[in-house]
Coordinates of N, CA and C and ligand atoms in Angstrom, one line a residue:
M71 N 65.1 104.5 111.1 CA 65.4 105.8 111.6 C 65.3 106.8 110.5
L72 N 65.9 106.4 109.3 CA 65.9 107.3 108.1 C 65.4 106.5 106.9
E73 N 64.5 107.1 106.2 CA 64.0 106.4 105.0 C 63.8 107.3 103.9
L74 N 64.4 107.0 102.7 CA 64.3 107.8 101.5 C 63.5 106.9 100.5
R75 N 62.5 107.6 100.0 CA 61.6 106.9 99.0 C 61.5 107.7 97.7
G76 N 62.1 107.2 96.7 CA 62.0 107.8 95.3 C 62.5 109.3 95.3
V77 N 63.6 109.5 96.0 CA 64.1 110.9 96.1 C 64.7 111.3 94.7
S78 N 64.2 112.4 94.2 CA 64.7 112.9 92.9 C 65.1 114.4 93.0
K79 N 66.1 114.7 92.2 CA 66.5 116.1 92.2 C 67.2 116.5 90.9
S80 N 66.9 117.6 90.4 CA 67.6 118.1 89.2 C 68.2 119.5 89.5
Y81 N 69.3 119.7 88.8 CA 69.8 121.1 88.7 C 69.5 121.5 87.3
G82 N 68.5 122.4 87.1 CA 68.1 122.7 85.7 C 67.7 121.4 85.0
P83 N 68.3 121.2 83.8 CA 67.9 120.0 83.0 C 68.6 118.8 83.5
H84 N 69.6 118.9 84.4 CA 70.5 117.8 84.8 C 69.9 117.1 86.0
Q85 N 69.4 115.9 85.8 CA 68.9 115.1 86.9 C 70.1 114.5 87.7
V86 N 70.2 114.8 88.9 CA 71.3 114.4 89.8 C 70.9 113.2 90.6
L87 N 69.6 113.2 91.1 CA 69.1 112.0 91.8 C 67.9 111.6 91.1
A88 N 67.8 110.3 90.8 CA 66.7 109.7 90.0 C 66.0 108.7 90.7
G89 N 65.3 109.0 91.8 CA 64.5 108.1 92.4 C 65.3 107.2 93.4
V90 N 65.9 107.8 94.4 CA 66.7 107.0 95.3 C 65.8 106.5 96.5
D91 N 65.9 105.2 96.7 CA 65.3 104.5 97.8 C 66.5 104.0 98.7
L92 N 66.3 104.3 100.0 CA 67.4 103.9 101.0 C 66.8 104.0 102.4
A93 N 67.1 103.0 103.2 CA 66.7 103.1 104.6 C 67.9 102.8 105.5
V94 N 67.9 103.5 106.6 CA 69.0 103.3 107.6 C 68.3 103.0 108.9
A95 N 68.6 101.8 109.5 CA 68.1 101.4 110.8 C 68.9 102.0 111.9
P96 N 68.4 102.1 113.1 CA 69.2 102.5 114.3 C 70.4 101.6 114.4
H97 N 71.6 102.2 114.7 CA 72.9 101.6 114.9 C 73.5 101.0 113.7
E98 N 72.8 101.2 112.6 CA 73.4 100.7 111.3 C 74.5 101.6 110.8
V99 N 75.5 101.0 110.1 CA 76.5 101.8 109.4 C 76.4 101.5 108.0
V100 N 76.0 102.5 107.2 CA 75.8 102.3 105.8 C 76.9 103.1 105.0
A101 N 77.6 102.4 104.1 CA 78.6 103.1 103.3 C 78.0 103.3 101.9
I102 N 78.2 104.5 101.4 CA 77.8 104.8 100.0 C 79.0 105.0 99.2
I103 N 79.1 104.2 98.2 CA 80.3 104.3 97.3 C 79.8 104.6 95.9
G104 N 80.7 105.0 95.0 CA 80.2 105.3 93.6 C 81.1 106.3 93.0
P105 N 81.1 106.4 91.7 CA 82.0 107.3 91.0 C 81.6 108.8 91.3
S106 N 82.6 109.6 91.0 CA 82.4 111.1 91.2 C 81.3 111.5 90.3
G107 N 80.4 112.4 90.8 CA 79.3 112.9 90.0 C 78.1 112.1 90.1
S108 N 78.1 111.0 90.9 CA 76.9 110.1 90.9 C 75.8 110.6 91.8
G109 N 76.0 111.7 92.5 CA 75.0 112.2 93.4 C 75.1 112.0 94.9
K110 N 76.2 111.4 95.3 CA 76.4 111.1 96.7 C 76.3 112.3 97.6
S111 N 77.0 113.3 97.3 CA 77.0 114.5 98.2 C 75.6 115.2 98.2
T112 N 75.0 115.2 97.0 CA 73.7 115.8 96.9 C 72.7 115.1 97.8
L113 N 72.8 113.8 97.8 CA 71.9 112.9 98.6 C 72.1 113.3 100.1
L114 N 73.3 113.4 100.5 CA 73.5 113.7 102.0 C 72.9 115.1 102.3
K115 N 73.1 116.0 101.3 CA 72.6 117.4 101.6 C 71.1 117.4 101.6
C116 N 70.5 116.6 100.8 CA 69.0 116.5 100.9 C 68.5 116.0 102.2
I117 N 69.3 115.1 102.8 CA 68.8 114.4 104.1 C 68.7 115.5 105.2
N118 N 69.6 116.4 105.2 CA 69.4 117.5 106.3 C 68.9 118.8 105.7
F119 N 68.4 118.6 104.5 CA 67.7 119.7 103.8 C 68.6 121.0 103.5
L120 N 69.9 120.7 103.4 CA 70.8 121.8 102.9 C 70.5 122.0 101.4
E121 N 69.9 121.0 100.8 CA 69.4 121.1 99.4 C 68.0 120.6 99.4
P122 N 67.1 121.4 98.8 CA 65.7 120.8 98.6 C 65.7 119.7 97.6
Y123 N 64.8 118.8 97.7 CA 64.6 117.8 96.6 C 63.3 118.0 95.9
D124 N 63.2 117.5 94.7 CA 62.0 117.8 93.8 C 60.9 116.9 94.0
A125 N 61.2 115.6 94.3 CA 60.1 114.6 94.4 C 60.6 113.5 95.3
G126 N 59.6 112.7 95.9 CA 60.0 111.7 96.8 C 59.9 112.1 98.2
E127 N 60.2 111.3 99.1 CA 60.1 111.6 100.5 C 61.4 111.2 101.3
I128 N 61.7 112.0 102.2 CA 62.8 111.7 103.2 C 62.1 111.7 104.5
V129 N 62.1 110.6 105.2 CA 61.4 110.6 106.5 C 62.5 110.3 107.6
F130 N 62.7 111.1 108.6 CA 63.6 111.0 109.6 C 62.9 110.9 110.9
D131 N 63.1 109.8 111.7 CA 62.4 109.7 113.0 C 60.9 109.9 112.8
G132 N 60.3 109.4 111.7 CA 58.9 109.5 111.6 C 58.3 110.8 111.0
A133 N 59.2 111.8 110.8 CA 58.7 113.1 110.2 C 59.3 113.3 108.9
L134 N 58.5 113.9 108.0 CA 58.9 114.2 106.6 C 59.9 115.4 106.7
V135 N 61.1 115.2 106.0 CA 62.1 116.2 106.1 C 61.9 117.3 105.0
G136 N 61.8 118.6 105.5 CA 61.8 119.7 104.6 C 60.5 120.2 104.0
Y137 N 59.5 119.3 104.0 CA 58.2 119.6 103.4 C 57.1 119.3 104.4
A138 N 56.0 119.9 104.1 CA 54.8 119.7 104.8 C 53.6 119.6 103.8
E139 N 52.6 118.9 104.2 CA 51.4 118.7 103.3 C 50.4 119.9 103.6
R140 N 50.0 120.7 102.6 CA 49.0 121.7 102.9 C 48.0 121.6 101.8
R141 N 46.8 121.3 102.2 CA 45.6 121.2 101.2 C 46.1 120.3 100.1
G142 N 46.7 119.1 100.4 CA 47.0 118.2 99.4 C 48.3 118.6 98.6
R143 N 48.9 119.7 98.9 CA 50.1 120.1 98.1 C 51.3 120.1 99.0
R144 N 52.4 119.9 98.4 CA 53.7 119.8 99.1 C 54.2 121.2 99.2
V145 N 54.4 121.7 100.4 CA 55.0 123.0 100.6 C 56.2 122.9 101.5
R146 N 57.1 123.9 101.4 CA 58.3 123.9 102.2 C 57.9 124.0 103.7
A147 N 58.5 123.2 104.5 CA 58.2 123.2 106.0 C 58.7 124.5 106.6
P148 N 58.1 124.9 107.7 CA 58.6 126.1 108.4 C 60.1 125.9 108.8
D149 N 60.8 127.0 108.8 CA 62.3 127.0 109.1 C 62.5 126.3 110.5
A150 N 61.6 126.5 111.4 CA 61.8 125.8 112.8 C 61.8 124.3 112.6
A151 N 60.9 123.8 111.8 CA 60.8 122.4 111.6 C 62.1 121.8 110.9
I152 N 62.6 122.6 110.0 CA 63.8 122.2 109.3 C 65.0 122.2 110.3
R153 N 65.1 123.2 111.1 CA 66.1 123.3 112.1 C 66.0 122.2 113.1
A154 N 64.8 121.8 113.4 CA 64.6 120.7 114.4 C 65.1 119.4 113.9
V155 N 65.0 119.2 112.6 CA 65.5 117.9 112.0 C 67.0 118.0 112.0
R156 N 67.6 119.1 111.5 CA 69.0 119.2 111.4 C 69.7 119.0 112.8
R157 N 69.1 119.4 113.8 CA 69.7 119.4 115.1 C 70.0 117.9 115.5
H158 N 69.3 117.0 114.9 CA 69.5 115.6 115.3 C 70.4 114.9 114.3
I159 N 70.9 115.6 113.3 CA 71.7 115.0 112.2 C 73.1 115.7 112.2
G160 N 74.1 114.9 112.5 CA 75.5 115.5 112.5 C 76.1 115.3 111.1
M161 N 76.8 116.3 110.7 CA 77.4 116.2 109.3 C 78.9 116.6 109.4
V162 N 79.6 115.7 108.7 CA 81.1 116.0 108.6 C 81.4 116.0 107.2
F163 N 82.1 117.1 106.7 CA 82.4 117.2 105.3 C 83.9 116.9 105.0
Q164 N 84.2 116.9 103.8 CA 85.6 116.7 103.4 C 86.4 117.8 103.9
S165 N 86.0 119.0 103.7 CA 86.7 120.2 104.3 C 86.1 120.4 105.7
F166 N 87.0 120.7 106.6 CA 86.6 120.5 108.0 C 85.7 121.7 108.5
N167 N 85.8 122.9 107.9 CA 84.9 124.0 108.2 C 84.9 124.4 109.7
L168 N 86.1 124.3 110.4 CA 86.1 124.8 111.7 C 86.2 126.3 111.7
F169 N 85.7 127.0 112.8 CA 85.9 128.4 112.9 C 87.4 128.7 113.1
P170 N 88.0 129.4 112.2 CA 89.5 129.6 112.3 C 89.9 130.4 113.5
H171 N 89.1 131.4 114.0 CA 89.5 132.3 115.0 C 89.2 131.7 116.4
K172 N 88.5 130.6 116.5 CA 88.2 130.0 117.8 C 89.1 128.8 118.0
T173 N 89.3 128.5 119.3 CA 90.1 127.4 119.7 C 89.3 126.1 119.4
V174 N 90.0 125.0 119.6 CA 89.3 123.7 119.3 C 88.1 123.5 120.2
I175 N 88.3 123.8 121.5 CA 87.2 123.6 122.4 C 86.1 124.6 122.2
E176 N 86.5 125.8 121.8 CA 85.4 126.9 121.5 C 84.6 126.5 120.3
N177 N 85.3 125.8 119.4 CA 84.5 125.3 118.2 C 83.5 124.3 118.6
I178 N 83.9 123.4 119.6 CA 83.0 122.3 120.0 C 81.8 122.8 120.8
V179 N 82.0 123.8 121.7 CA 80.9 124.3 122.6 C 80.0 125.3 121.9
E180 N 80.4 125.8 120.8 CA 79.6 126.8 120.1 C 78.1 126.4 119.9
G181 N 77.9 125.3 119.2 CA 76.6 124.8 118.9 C 75.8 124.5 120.2
P182 N 76.3 123.7 121.1 CA 75.6 123.4 122.3 C 75.2 124.6 123.1
I183 N 76.0 125.6 123.1 CA 75.6 126.8 123.9 C 74.6 127.7 123.1
Q184 N 75.0 128.0 121.8 CA 74.2 128.9 121.0 C 72.9 128.3 120.5
V185 N 72.9 127.0 120.1 CA 71.8 126.4 119.5 C 70.9 125.6 120.5
L186 N 71.6 124.8 121.4 CA 70.9 124.0 122.3 C 70.6 124.7 123.6
G187 N 71.3 125.9 123.8 CA 71.1 126.6 125.1 C 71.7 126.0 126.3
Q188 N 72.7 125.2 126.1 CA 73.3 124.5 127.3 C 74.1 125.6 128.1
S189 N 74.3 125.3 129.4 CA 75.1 126.2 130.2 C 76.6 126.0 129.8
R190 N 77.4 127.0 130.0 CA 78.8 126.9 129.6 C 79.5 125.6 130.3
D191 N 79.1 125.4 131.6 CA 79.7 124.3 132.4 C 79.4 123.0 131.7
T192 N 78.1 122.8 131.4 CA 77.6 121.6 130.8 C 78.4 121.4 129.4
A193 N 78.4 122.4 128.6 CA 78.9 122.3 127.3 C 80.4 122.0 127.3
Y194 N 81.1 122.7 128.2 CA 82.6 122.5 128.3 C 82.9 121.1 128.8
A195 N 82.1 120.7 129.8 CA 82.4 119.4 130.4 C 82.2 118.3 129.4
Y196 N 81.2 118.4 128.6 CA 81.0 117.3 127.5 C 82.0 117.5 126.4
A197 N 82.4 118.7 126.1 CA 83.4 118.9 125.1 C 84.7 118.3 125.5
E198 N 85.1 118.4 126.8 CA 86.3 117.7 127.3 C 86.2 116.2 127.1
T199 N 85.1 115.6 127.4 CA 84.9 114.2 127.2 C 85.1 113.8 125.7
L200 N 84.5 114.6 124.8 CA 84.6 114.3 123.4 C 86.0 114.5 122.9
L201 N 86.7 115.5 123.4 CA 88.1 115.7 123.0 C 88.9 114.4 123.4
G202 N 88.7 113.9 124.6 CA 89.3 112.6 125.0 C 89.0 111.5 124.0
K203 N 87.7 111.4 123.6 CA 87.3 110.4 122.7 C 87.9 110.4 121.4
V204 N 88.1 111.6 120.8 CA 88.7 111.7 119.5 C 90.3 111.9 119.6
N205 N 90.7 111.8 120.9 CA 92.2 111.8 121.1 C 92.8 113.1 120.8
L206 N 92.1 114.2 121.3 CA 92.7 115.5 121.1 C 92.7 116.3 122.4
G207 N 92.8 115.6 123.5 CA 92.8 116.3 124.8 C 93.9 117.3 124.9
D208 N 95.0 117.1 124.3 CA 96.1 118.1 124.4 C 96.0 119.2 123.4
K209 N 95.0 119.2 122.6 CA 94.8 120.3 121.6 C 93.6 121.2 122.0
R210 N 93.1 121.1 123.1 CA 92.0 121.8 123.6 C 92.0 123.3 123.3
D211 N 93.1 124.0 123.5 CA 93.2 125.4 123.3 C 94.0 125.8 122.1
A212 N 94.2 124.9 121.2 CA 94.9 125.2 120.0 C 93.9 125.8 118.9
R213 N 94.5 126.6 118.0 CA 93.7 127.1 116.9 C 93.7 126.0 115.8
P214 N 92.6 125.9 115.0 CA 92.6 124.9 113.9 C 93.8 124.9 113.0
A215 N 94.3 126.1 112.7 CA 95.4 126.2 111.7 C 96.7 125.6 112.2
S216 N 96.8 125.4 113.5 CA 98.0 124.8 114.1 C 97.9 123.2 114.1
L217 N 96.7 122.7 113.7 CA 96.5 121.3 113.7 C 96.8 120.6 112.4
S218 N 97.1 119.4 112.4 CA 97.2 118.6 111.1 C 95.8 118.4 110.6
G219 N 95.7 118.0 109.3 CA 94.4 117.8 108.7 C 93.6 116.7 109.5
G220 N 94.3 115.7 109.9 CA 93.6 114.6 110.6 C 93.1 115.1 111.9
Q221 N 93.9 115.9 112.6 CA 93.4 116.5 113.9 C 92.2 117.4 113.7
Q222 N 92.3 118.2 112.6 CA 91.1 119.1 112.3 C 89.9 118.3 112.1
Q223 N 90.0 117.2 111.3 CA 88.8 116.4 111.0 C 88.3 115.7 112.3
R224 N 89.2 115.3 113.2 CA 88.7 114.7 114.4 C 88.0 115.8 115.3
A225 N 88.5 117.0 115.2 CA 87.9 118.1 116.0 C 86.5 118.4 115.4
A226 N 86.4 118.3 114.0 CA 85.1 118.5 113.4 C 84.1 117.4 113.8
I227 N 84.6 116.2 113.9 CA 83.7 115.1 114.4 C 83.3 115.3 115.8
A228 N 84.2 115.8 116.7 CA 83.8 116.1 118.1 C 82.8 117.2 118.1
R229 N 83.0 118.2 117.2 CA 82.0 119.3 117.2 C 80.6 118.8 116.8
A230 N 80.6 117.9 115.8 CA 79.3 117.4 115.4 C 78.7 116.5 116.5
L231 N 79.5 115.7 117.2 CA 79.0 114.9 118.3 C 78.5 115.7 119.5
A232 N 79.0 116.9 119.6 CA 78.6 117.7 120.8 C 77.1 118.1 120.7
M233 N 76.5 118.0 119.6 CA 75.1 118.3 119.4 C 74.2 117.0 119.7
R234 N 74.9 116.0 120.1 CA 74.3 114.7 120.4 C 73.3 114.2 119.3
P235 N 73.9 114.1 118.1 CA 73.0 113.7 117.0 C 72.5 112.3 117.1
R236 N 71.4 112.0 116.4 CA 70.9 110.6 116.4 C 71.5 109.9 115.2
I237 N 72.0 110.6 114.2 CA 72.7 110.0 113.1 C 73.8 110.9 112.7
M238 N 74.9 110.3 112.1 CA 76.0 111.1 111.6 C 76.2 110.8 110.1
L239 N 76.2 111.9 109.4 CA 76.5 111.8 107.9 C 77.9 112.2 107.7
F240 N 78.6 111.4 106.9 CA 80.0 111.8 106.6 C 80.1 111.8 105.1
D241 N 80.7 112.9 104.6 CA 80.9 113.0 103.1 C 82.4 113.0 102.8
E242 N 82.9 111.9 102.5 CA 84.3 111.7 102.1 C 85.2 112.4 103.2
P243 N 85.1 112.0 104.4 CA 85.8 112.7 105.5 C 87.3 112.6 105.4
T244 N 87.8 111.7 104.6 CA 89.3 111.5 104.6 C 89.9 111.9 103.2
S245 N 89.0 112.4 102.3 CA 89.5 112.6 101.0 C 90.5 113.8 100.9
A246 N 90.4 114.7 101.8 CA 91.3 115.9 101.7 C 92.6 115.7 102.5
L247 N 92.7 114.5 103.1 CA 93.9 114.3 104.0 C 95.1 113.7 103.3
D248 N 96.3 114.0 103.8 CA 97.5 113.3 103.4 C 97.3 111.8 103.8
P249 N 97.8 110.9 103.0 CA 97.6 109.5 103.2 C 97.9 109.0 104.6
E250 N 99.0 109.6 105.2 CA 99.4 109.1 106.5 C 98.4 109.5 107.6
L251 N 97.5 110.4 107.3 CA 96.5 110.9 108.3 C 95.2 110.3 108.2
V252 N 95.0 109.5 107.2 CA 93.7 108.9 106.9 C 93.3 107.9 108.0
G253 N 94.3 107.1 108.4 CA 94.0 106.1 109.4 C 93.4 106.5 110.7
E254 N 94.0 107.7 111.2 CA 93.5 108.1 112.6 C 92.1 108.6 112.5
V255 N 91.6 109.1 111.4 CA 90.2 109.6 111.3 C 89.3 108.4 111.1
L256 N 89.8 107.4 110.3 CA 89.0 106.2 110.2 C 88.8 105.4 111.5
E257 N 89.9 105.5 112.3 CA 89.9 104.8 113.6 C 88.8 105.5 114.5
T258 N 88.8 106.8 114.5 CA 87.8 107.5 115.3 C 86.4 107.1 114.8
M259 N 86.2 107.0 113.5 CA 84.9 106.6 113.0 C 84.5 105.2 113.3
R260 N 85.6 104.3 113.3 CA 85.4 102.9 113.6 C 84.9 102.8 115.1
E261 N 85.5 103.6 116.0 CA 85.1 103.6 117.4 C 83.7 104.1 117.6
L262 N 83.3 105.1 116.8 CA 82.0 105.6 116.9 C 81.0 104.6 116.5
A263 N 81.3 103.8 115.4 CA 80.4 102.8 114.9 C 80.3 101.7 116.0
A264 N 81.4 101.4 116.6 CA 81.4 100.3 117.6 C 80.6 100.7 118.8
E265 N 80.5 102.0 119.1 CA 79.6 102.4 120.2 C 78.1 102.5 119.8
G266 N 77.8 102.2 118.6 CA 76.4 102.0 118.2 C 75.9 103.3 117.5
M267 N 76.7 104.2 117.1 CA 76.2 105.4 116.4 C 75.7 105.0 115.0
T268 N 74.5 105.5 114.7 CA 74.0 105.3 113.3 C 74.7 106.2 112.4
M269 N 75.3 105.6 111.3 CA 76.1 106.4 110.4 C 75.8 106.1 108.9
L270 N 75.9 107.2 108.2 CA 75.8 107.1 106.7 C 77.0 107.7 106.2
V271 N 77.9 106.9 105.5 CA 79.2 107.4 105.2 C 79.5 107.3 103.7
V272 N 79.7 108.4 103.1 CA 80.1 108.4 101.7 C 81.7 108.3 101.7
T273 N 82.2 107.3 101.1 CA 83.6 107.1 101.2 C 84.3 106.4 100.0
H274 N 85.6 106.8 99.8 CA 86.4 106.1 98.8 C 87.2 105.0 99.5
E275 N 87.1 104.9 100.8 CA 88.0 104.0 101.6 C 87.3 102.6 101.6
M276 N 87.6 101.8 100.6 CA 86.9 100.5 100.5 C 87.2 99.6 101.6
G277 N 88.4 99.7 102.2 CA 88.7 98.9 103.4 C 87.8 99.2 104.5
F278 N 87.6 100.5 104.7 CA 86.7 100.9 105.8 C 85.2 100.4 105.5
A279 N 84.8 100.6 104.3 CA 83.4 100.1 103.9 C 83.3 98.6 104.2
R280 N 84.3 97.9 103.8 CA 84.3 96.4 103.9 C 84.2 96.0 105.4
E281 N 85.1 96.7 106.2 CA 85.2 96.2 107.6 C 84.2 96.8 108.5
V282 N 83.8 98.0 108.3 CA 82.9 98.7 109.3 C 81.5 98.7 108.9
A283 N 81.2 98.8 107.6 CA 79.8 99.0 107.3 C 79.0 97.7 107.4
N284 N 77.7 97.9 107.8 CA 76.8 96.7 107.8 C 76.3 96.5 106.4
R285 N 76.2 97.6 105.6 CA 75.7 97.5 104.3 C 76.4 98.5 103.4
V286 N 76.6 98.2 102.2 CA 77.3 99.0 101.2 C 76.3 99.3 100.1
V287 N 76.2 100.6 99.7 CA 75.2 101.1 98.7 C 76.1 101.6 97.6
F288 N 75.9 101.0 96.4 CA 76.7 101.5 95.2 C 75.7 102.4 94.4
M289 N 76.1 103.7 94.2 CA 75.4 104.7 93.4 C 76.1 105.0 92.1
D290 N 75.3 105.1 91.1 CA 75.8 105.6 89.8 C 74.7 106.3 89.1
G291 N 75.0 107.4 88.5 CA 74.0 108.2 87.7 C 72.8 108.5 88.5
G292 N 72.9 108.9 89.8 CA 71.8 109.3 90.6 C 70.9 108.3 91.1
R293 N 71.3 107.0 90.9 CA 70.5 105.9 91.4 C 71.3 105.0 92.3
V294 N 70.6 104.2 93.1 CA 71.2 103.1 93.8 C 71.2 101.9 92.9
V295 N 72.3 101.5 92.4 CA 72.4 100.4 91.5 C 72.4 99.1 92.2
E296 N 73.0 99.1 93.4 CA 73.0 97.8 94.1 C 73.4 98.1 95.5
S297 N 72.8 97.3 96.4 CA 73.2 97.5 97.8 C 73.1 96.1 98.5
G298 N 73.9 95.9 99.5 CA 73.9 94.7 100.2 C 75.1 94.6 101.2
P299 N 75.2 93.5 101.9 CA 76.3 93.4 102.9 C 77.7 93.5 102.2
P300 N 78.7 94.1 102.8 CA 79.9 94.3 102.2 C 80.5 93.0 101.5
E301 N 80.4 91.9 102.2 CA 81.1 90.7 101.7 C 80.5 90.3 100.3
L302 N 79.2 90.7 100.2 CA 78.5 90.4 98.9 C 78.9 91.4 97.8
I303 N 78.8 92.7 98.2 CA 79.1 93.7 97.2 C 80.5 93.6 96.7
F304 N 81.4 93.4 97.6 CA 82.9 93.4 97.2 C 83.3 92.1 96.5
S305 N 82.7 91.0 96.9 CA 83.2 89.7 96.3 C 82.3 89.2 95.2
N306 N 81.0 89.6 95.3 CA 80.1 89.0 94.3 C 79.0 90.0 93.8
P307 N 79.4 91.2 93.3 CA 78.4 92.1 92.9 C 77.6 91.5 91.7
T308 N 76.3 91.9 91.7 CA 75.5 91.3 90.6 C 75.5 92.2 89.4
Q309 N 75.7 93.5 89.6 CA 75.6 94.5 88.5 C 76.9 94.8 87.8
T310 N 76.9 94.8 86.5 CA 78.1 95.1 85.7 C 78.7 96.5 86.2
R311 N 77.9 97.5 86.4 CA 78.4 98.8 86.7 C 79.2 98.7 88.1
T312 N 78.6 97.9 89.0 CA 79.3 97.8 90.3 C 80.7 97.1 90.1
R313 N 80.6 96.1 89.3 CA 81.9 95.3 89.0 C 82.9 96.2 88.4
D314 N 82.5 97.0 87.4 CA 83.4 97.9 86.7 C 84.0 98.9 87.6
F315 N 83.2 99.5 88.5 CA 83.6 100.5 89.4 C 84.7 99.9 90.4
L316 N 84.3 98.7 91.0 CA 85.2 98.1 91.9 C 86.5 97.7 91.3
A317 N 86.5 97.3 90.0 CA 87.7 96.9 89.3 C 88.6 98.1 89.2
R318 N 88.0 99.3 89.1 CA 88.8 100.5 89.0 C 89.4 101.0 90.3
V319 N 88.7 100.8 91.4 CA 89.1 101.4 92.7 C 89.8 100.4 93.6
L320 N 89.6 99.1 93.4 CA 90.3 98.1 94.3 C 91.7 97.7 93.9
Ligands
LIG255 P1 79.2 113.1 94.0 O1 79.2 113.5 95.5 O2 78.8 111.7 93.9 O3 80.6 113.3 93.4 P2 77.5 115.3 93.6 O4 76.3 115.1 94.4 O5 78.5 116.3 94.2 O6 78.2 113.9 93.2 O7 77.1 115.9 92.2 C1 76.2 115.2 91.3 C2 76.0 116.0 90.0 O8 75.3 117.2 90.3 C3 77.3 116.4 89.4 O9 77.2 116.3 88.0 C4 77.5 117.8 89.8 O10 78.2 118.6 88.8 C5 76.1 118.3 89.9 N1 75.9 119.4 90.9 C6 76.2 119.3 92.2 N2 75.9 120.4 92.9 C7 75.4 121.3 91.9 C8 74.9 122.6 92.0 N3 74.9 123.3 93.1 N4 74.5 123.2 90.8 C9 74.5 122.5 89.6 N5 75.0 121.2 89.5 C10 75.4 120.6 90.7
LIG256 MG1 80.8 114.3 96.6

């Protein structure tokens, strides 16, 4: 479904991604782990073209993301093509980014009505279903500020799901939460994985990566250092850098 080949990116002289190869198959859950500054967030942003990349290819559903070929040269794709890709990619950030002046359900129906052109009835009906799914049925008409961090993050997940994405990208979705609220968000993500959602999850939650991911990718210095099934990466990593990182976080 998603394939990255040799993706590189620099900010000025600083190379942040140095030739990343990564593929995600339908229904696969891939966890990306690695030290701060290793390029994990930048990688996710390149996938939905919130950040341009300098070299390499990102192919989503058979189409090149962000660029087009014109007379043998790579040019930026038309905005409509970029929007078309983004529409199928759900993104959940560390900070929940809900609209503060809207209620929870208004946050969820905004995209489906404004972007997908759904009728209010259709959008609200599906939003109610999603609220049940993320266990927020009773917070339908609440404002984000009155919710706990865990509830806000679950609302943000419902909002992303309302666009019926084909893949969900998570960037450290529990890092901003008080410890006692982490579990409820991970549980929602676990259920999503069990339903077969394709997921790419940057996380510090090694327990989640071990139990839920089909594959764990360890990044360091803008590269994929090692990747494999969780039981292998966590018990028997082949690379020294992976071992050192795991020794620090486990
Ligand atoms: P991670 O998510 O793994 O912590 P990031 O992708 O956020 O890593 O950042 C990788 C590197 O790129 C860091 O050194 C960071 O300082 C740098 N970086 C990220 N965003 C920008 C930016 N907009 N401008 C300049 N440097 C950036
Ligand atoms: Mg990050």
